[in-house]
């Protein structure tokens, strides 16, 4: 099931996406609909409305507003190697502020103080329940769903600083979407990032160094996770810079495609 967050007029709601294609743009405007639900999509039975709206009549928002975004670094071996590093011995965590989040179709804004801003296509896990100290074998129970993410990174600032807060923390540096897919076979899912239609990253999610249950156990041993919190599972090899006017798309098979354009900031 696909759950999106959307606006129509002055109303903002979550809704179930019905009969859509693999992206908002690829959906047939004649048949694709969104059915609002009452309240939040986490922690209980959904209460779908009787009415639906045609997909083209609503504005898609970030599918979730996390209290925090936890990133996992160097979690595909080939990517660690392209950075000249080894895969870490345990999951390497960092935080992105929730003000980095933008939705599908929103612009990634290049800050003028960076000369190299990279895309990092990633599978994002959306936490569905308040949890702490989750055991590896219980991790599935706290997953609310999955979405596509771009862990946008100011690479020059990441190399210059000894930690990553600035490099990972600019506004618009965490596009998420287009929707939350509540079920995903991560053993089969493929991730692909394209810039202006050219494939730049392609990998199997199964190639993660630390799998999703291990990541959830590791992170939740440190901090309480809240419904809607997002964990970025890491990016495959093939990272590269974004330029003004680029269009960058992250596709995870079984979820769909997140697309964002790029523009210069102040
Ligand atoms: Mg990353």
Coordinates of C-alpha atoms and ligand atoms in Angstrom, one line a residue:
X1 CA 0.0 0.0 0.0
X2 CA 1.2 3.5 -0.9
X3 CA 0.6 6.3 1.6
X4 CA 1.3 9.9 0.6
X5 CA 1.0 13.2 2.3
X6 CA -0.7 15.8 0.2
X7 CA -2.4 19.2 0.1
X8 CA -5.6 20.1 -1.6
X9 CA -6.6 23.8 -1.2
X10 CA -5.8 24.6 2.5
X11 CA -6.2 21.0 3.6
X12 CA -3.2 18.8 4.3
X13 CA -3.8 15.1 4.9
X14 CA -2.3 11.6 4.4
X15 CA -3.9 9.4 1.8
X16 CA -3.8 6.1 0.1
X17 CA -2.5 6.3 -3.5
X18 CA -4.6 4.1 -5.8
X19 CA -4.0 3.0 -9.4
X20 CA -0.9 5.2 -9.8
X21 CA 2.2 4.4 -11.9
X22 CA 5.7 4.3 -10.6
X23 CA 5.9 8.0 -10.1
X24 CA 3.5 10.9 -9.9
X25 CA 4.4 12.0 -13.5
X26 CA 3.9 8.4 -14.8
X27 CA 0.5 8.1 -13.4
X28 CA -2.6 8.1 -15.7
X29 CA -4.5 11.2 -14.7
X30 CA -7.7 9.5 -15.6
X31 CA -7.5 6.7 -13.1
X32 CA -4.9 7.5 -10.5
X33 CA -6.6 8.7 -7.2
X34 CA -5.8 9.5 -3.7
X35 CA -8.1 8.5 -0.8
X36 CA -7.6 10.6 2.3
X37 CA -7.3 8.8 5.7
X38 CA -8.1 10.2 9.1
X39 CA -5.1 11.3 11.2
X40 CA -1.7 9.7 11.0
X41 CA -0.8 6.5 9.1
X42 CA 1.1 5.0 12.0
X43 CA 0.0 3.0 15.0
X44 CA -3.4 1.5 14.3
X45 CA -6.1 0.8 11.7
X46 CA -6.3 3.3 8.9
X47 CA -9.6 5.1 8.5
X48 CA -10.0 5.7 4.8
X49 CA -12.5 8.4 3.6
X50 CA -15.3 7.6 1.2
X51 CA -14.2 10.2 -1.3
X52 CA -11.1 10.2 -3.5
X53 CA -9.3 12.9 -5.5
X54 CA -7.7 12.6 -8.9
X55 CA -4.0 12.6 -8.5
X56 CA -3.4 15.7 -10.7
X57 CA -5.6 17.8 -8.4
X58 CA -3.5 17.4 -5.3
X59 CA 0.0 18.7 -4.4
X60 CA 2.3 16.1 -3.1
X61 CA 4.2 16.9 0.1
X62 CA 7.1 15.1 1.8
X63 CA 5.5 11.8 2.7
X64 CA 6.5 12.1 6.3
X65 CA 7.6 14.9 8.7
X66 CA 10.3 13.1 10.8
X67 CA 11.4 14.3 14.2
X68 CA 14.9 13.3 13.1
X69 CA 16.7 11.7 10.1
X70 CA 19.4 9.2 10.9
X71 CA 21.9 8.6 8.1
X72 CA 24.1 5.5 7.8
X73 CA 27.4 6.2 6.1
X74 CA 29.6 3.9 3.9
X75 CA 27.0 1.1 3.9
X76 CA 27.7 -0.3 0.4
X77 CA 31.2 -1.6 0.1
X78 CA 31.8 -0.2 -3.4
X79 CA 30.8 3.3 -2.2
X80 CA 33.1 3.1 0.8
X81 CA 35.9 2.2 -1.6
X82 CA 35.2 5.1 -4.0
X83 CA 35.7 7.4 -1.0
X84 CA 39.0 5.7 -0.4
X85 CA 37.7 4.0 2.8
X86 CA 36.8 0.6 4.1
X87 CA 33.4 -0.4 5.2
X88 CA 33.1 0.5 8.9
X89 CA 33.0 -2.3 11.5
X90 CA 29.7 -1.2 12.9
X91 CA 27.0 1.1 11.3
X92 CA 28.3 4.7 11.1
X93 CA 25.6 7.1 12.1
X94 CA 25.0 10.8 11.5
X95 CA 22.0 13.1 11.8
X96 CA 20.3 15.4 9.3
X97 CA 18.0 18.1 10.8
X98 CA 14.3 17.6 9.8
X99 CA 14.5 21.0 8.0
X100 CA 16.4 19.2 5.2
X101 CA 13.2 17.5 4.1
X102 CA 11.5 18.4 0.9
X103 CA 9.0 16.4 -1.1
X104 CA 8.8 15.0 -4.6
X105 CA 9.1 17.7 -7.3
X106 CA 10.6 20.3 -4.9
X107 CA 13.9 21.9 -5.7
X108 CA 17.3 21.0 -4.2
X109 CA 19.0 24.3 -3.6
X110 CA 22.7 24.5 -4.0
X111 CA 24.3 26.6 -1.3
X112 CA 26.8 29.2 -2.6
X113 CA 29.4 28.2 0.1
X114 CA 29.8 24.8 -1.4
X115 CA 31.5 24.0 -4.7
X116 CA 30.5 20.4 -4.9
X117 CA 27.1 19.1 -3.9
X118 CA 26.5 15.4 -4.6
X119 CA 23.4 13.3 -5.0
X120 CA 23.2 10.1 -2.9
X121 CA 20.3 7.9 -3.9
X122 CA 19.1 5.8 -0.9
X123 CA 16.4 3.6 0.4
X124 CA 14.8 5.2 3.4
X125 CA 13.1 3.3 6.2
X126 CA 10.2 5.1 7.9
X127 CA 9.7 4.1 11.5
X128 CA 6.1 3.2 12.4
X129 CA 6.2 2.9 16.2
X130 CA 7.8 4.5 19.1
X131 CA 10.7 2.2 20.0
X132 CA 14.0 1.9 21.8
X133 CA 16.5 -1.0 22.2
X134 CA 14.9 -3.0 19.3
X135 CA 16.3 -6.5 18.9
X136 CA 17.4 -7.4 15.4
X137 CA 14.7 -10.1 15.2
X138 CA 12.0 -7.6 16.2
X139 CA 13.0 -4.8 13.8
X140 CA 10.3 -5.6 11.2
X141 CA 7.7 -4.8 13.8
X142 CA 8.7 -1.1 14.1
X143 CA 9.0 -0.5 10.3
X144 CA 6.1 1.6 9.0
X145 CA 7.3 1.6 5.4
X146 CA 9.8 2.6 2.9
X147 CA 10.4 5.5 0.6
X148 CA 13.1 6.9 -1.8
X149 CA 15.5 9.4 -0.5
X150 CA 18.4 11.6 -1.7
X151 CA 21.0 12.2 1.0
X152 CA 22.3 15.3 -0.7
X153 CA 25.8 16.1 0.6
X154 CA 28.1 19.1 0.2
X155 CA 31.2 16.9 -0.5
X156 CA 33.8 19.6 -0.1
X157 CA 32.4 20.7 3.3
X158 CA 32.2 17.1 4.4
X159 CA 35.9 16.6 3.6
X160 CA 36.8 19.9 5.2
X161 CA 34.9 19.5 8.5
X162 CA 35.7 16.7 10.9
X163 CA 32.1 15.8 11.1
X164 CA 29.2 16.0 8.7
X165 CA 26.5 18.3 10.2
X166 CA 27.2 21.2 7.8
X167 CA 27.7 19.0 4.8
X168 CA 24.5 17.1 5.3
X169 CA 22.4 19.7 6.9
X170 CA 21.4 22.4 4.4
X171 CA 17.7 23.0 3.8
X172 CA 16.4 20.9 0.9
X173 CA 19.2 18.2 1.4
X174 CA 16.8 15.4 2.2
X175 CA 14.2 14.9 -0.6
X176 CA 11.8 12.1 0.3
X177 CA 9.0 10.4 -1.6
X178 CA 7.0 10.1 -3.7
X179 CA 5.1 8.1 -1.1
X180 CA 5.6 5.5 1.7
X181 CA 5.3 1.9 0.5
X182 CA 4.2 -0.1 3.5
X183 CA 5.6 -3.4 2.2
X184 CA 8.8 -4.0 0.4
X185 CA 10.8 -7.2 -0.4
X186 CA 14.2 -5.7 0.4
X187 CA 15.9 -8.9 -0.8
X188 CA 14.7 -8.2 -4.3
X189 CA 14.7 -4.3 -4.4
X190 CA 17.0 -2.5 -6.7
X191 CA 18.0 1.1 -6.3
X192 CA 18.9 3.4 -9.2
X193 CA 19.8 7.1 -9.4
X194 CA 19.6 9.1 -12.6
X195 CA 20.7 12.6 -13.4
X196 CA 19.0 14.1 -16.5
X197 CA 17.9 10.6 -17.5
X198 CA 21.4 9.1 -17.3
X199 CA 21.9 6.3 -14.8
X200 CA 24.6 7.1 -12.3
X201 CA 24.0 4.6 -9.5
X202 CA 22.6 1.1 -9.6
X203 CA 22.7 -1.5 -6.9
X204 CA 20.8 -4.2 -5.1
X205 CA 19.5 -3.2 -1.7
X206 CA 20.6 -6.7 -0.6
X207 CA 24.2 -5.5 -1.0
X208 CA 23.9 -3.3 2.1
X209 CA 26.9 -4.0 4.4
X210 CA 24.6 -3.7 7.5
X211 CA 21.1 -4.8 6.8
X212 CA 18.0 -2.9 7.9
X213 CA 17.3 -4.9 11.1
X214 CA 20.9 -4.4 12.2
X215 CA 20.7 -0.7 11.5
X216 CA 17.5 -0.3 13.5
X217 CA 18.9 -2.3 16.4
X218 CA 22.1 -0.1 16.3
X219 CA 20.3 3.2 16.1
X220 CA 17.6 2.4 18.7
X221 CA 20.2 1.4 21.2
X222 CA 21.3 5.0 21.2
X223 CA 18.1 7.0 20.7
X224 CA 14.3 6.5 21.0
X225 CA 12.8 6.4 17.5
X226 CA 9.4 8.0 17.0
X227 CA 6.7 7.2 14.4
X228 CA 7.7 9.0 11.2
X229 CA 11.4 9.1 11.9
X230 CA 13.5 8.3 8.9
X231 CA 16.7 6.2 8.6
X232 CA 18.7 6.6 5.4
X233 CA 20.3 3.2 4.7
X234 CA 23.3 4.4 2.7
X235 CA 24.2 5.1 -0.9
X236 CA 25.7 2.8 -3.5
X237 CA 28.8 3.6 -5.6
X238 CA 28.5 6.2 -8.3
X239 CA 28.0 9.5 -6.4
X240 CA 28.6 12.6 -8.3
X241 CA 28.0 16.3 -8.4
X242 CA 24.7 18.1 -9.1
X243 CA 24.5 21.3 -11.2
X244 CA 22.0 24.1 -11.6
X245 CA 19.0 22.9 -13.7
X246 CA 19.7 19.2 -13.2
X247 CA 16.9 16.8 -12.7
X248 CA 17.8 14.0 -10.3
X249 CA 15.7 10.9 -9.8
X250 CA 16.0 8.0 -7.3
X251 CA 14.1 4.8 -8.1
X252 CA 13.6 1.9 -5.8
X253 CA 11.8 -1.0 -7.4
X254 CA 8.7 -1.8 -5.5
X255 CA 8.3 1.8 -4.3
X256 CA 8.6 4.2 -7.2
X257 CA 10.6 7.2 -8.3
X258 CA 11.4 10.4 -6.5
X259 CA 12.4 13.3 -8.8
X260 CA 13.7 16.7 -7.9
X261 CA 15.2 19.6 -9.9
X262 CA 18.3 21.5 -8.8
X263 CA 18.7 25.3 -8.6
X264 CA 21.3 27.7 -7.3
X265 CA 20.7 29.3 -3.9
X266 CA 22.0 32.4 -2.4
Ligands
LIG1 MG1 24.3 8.9 2.4

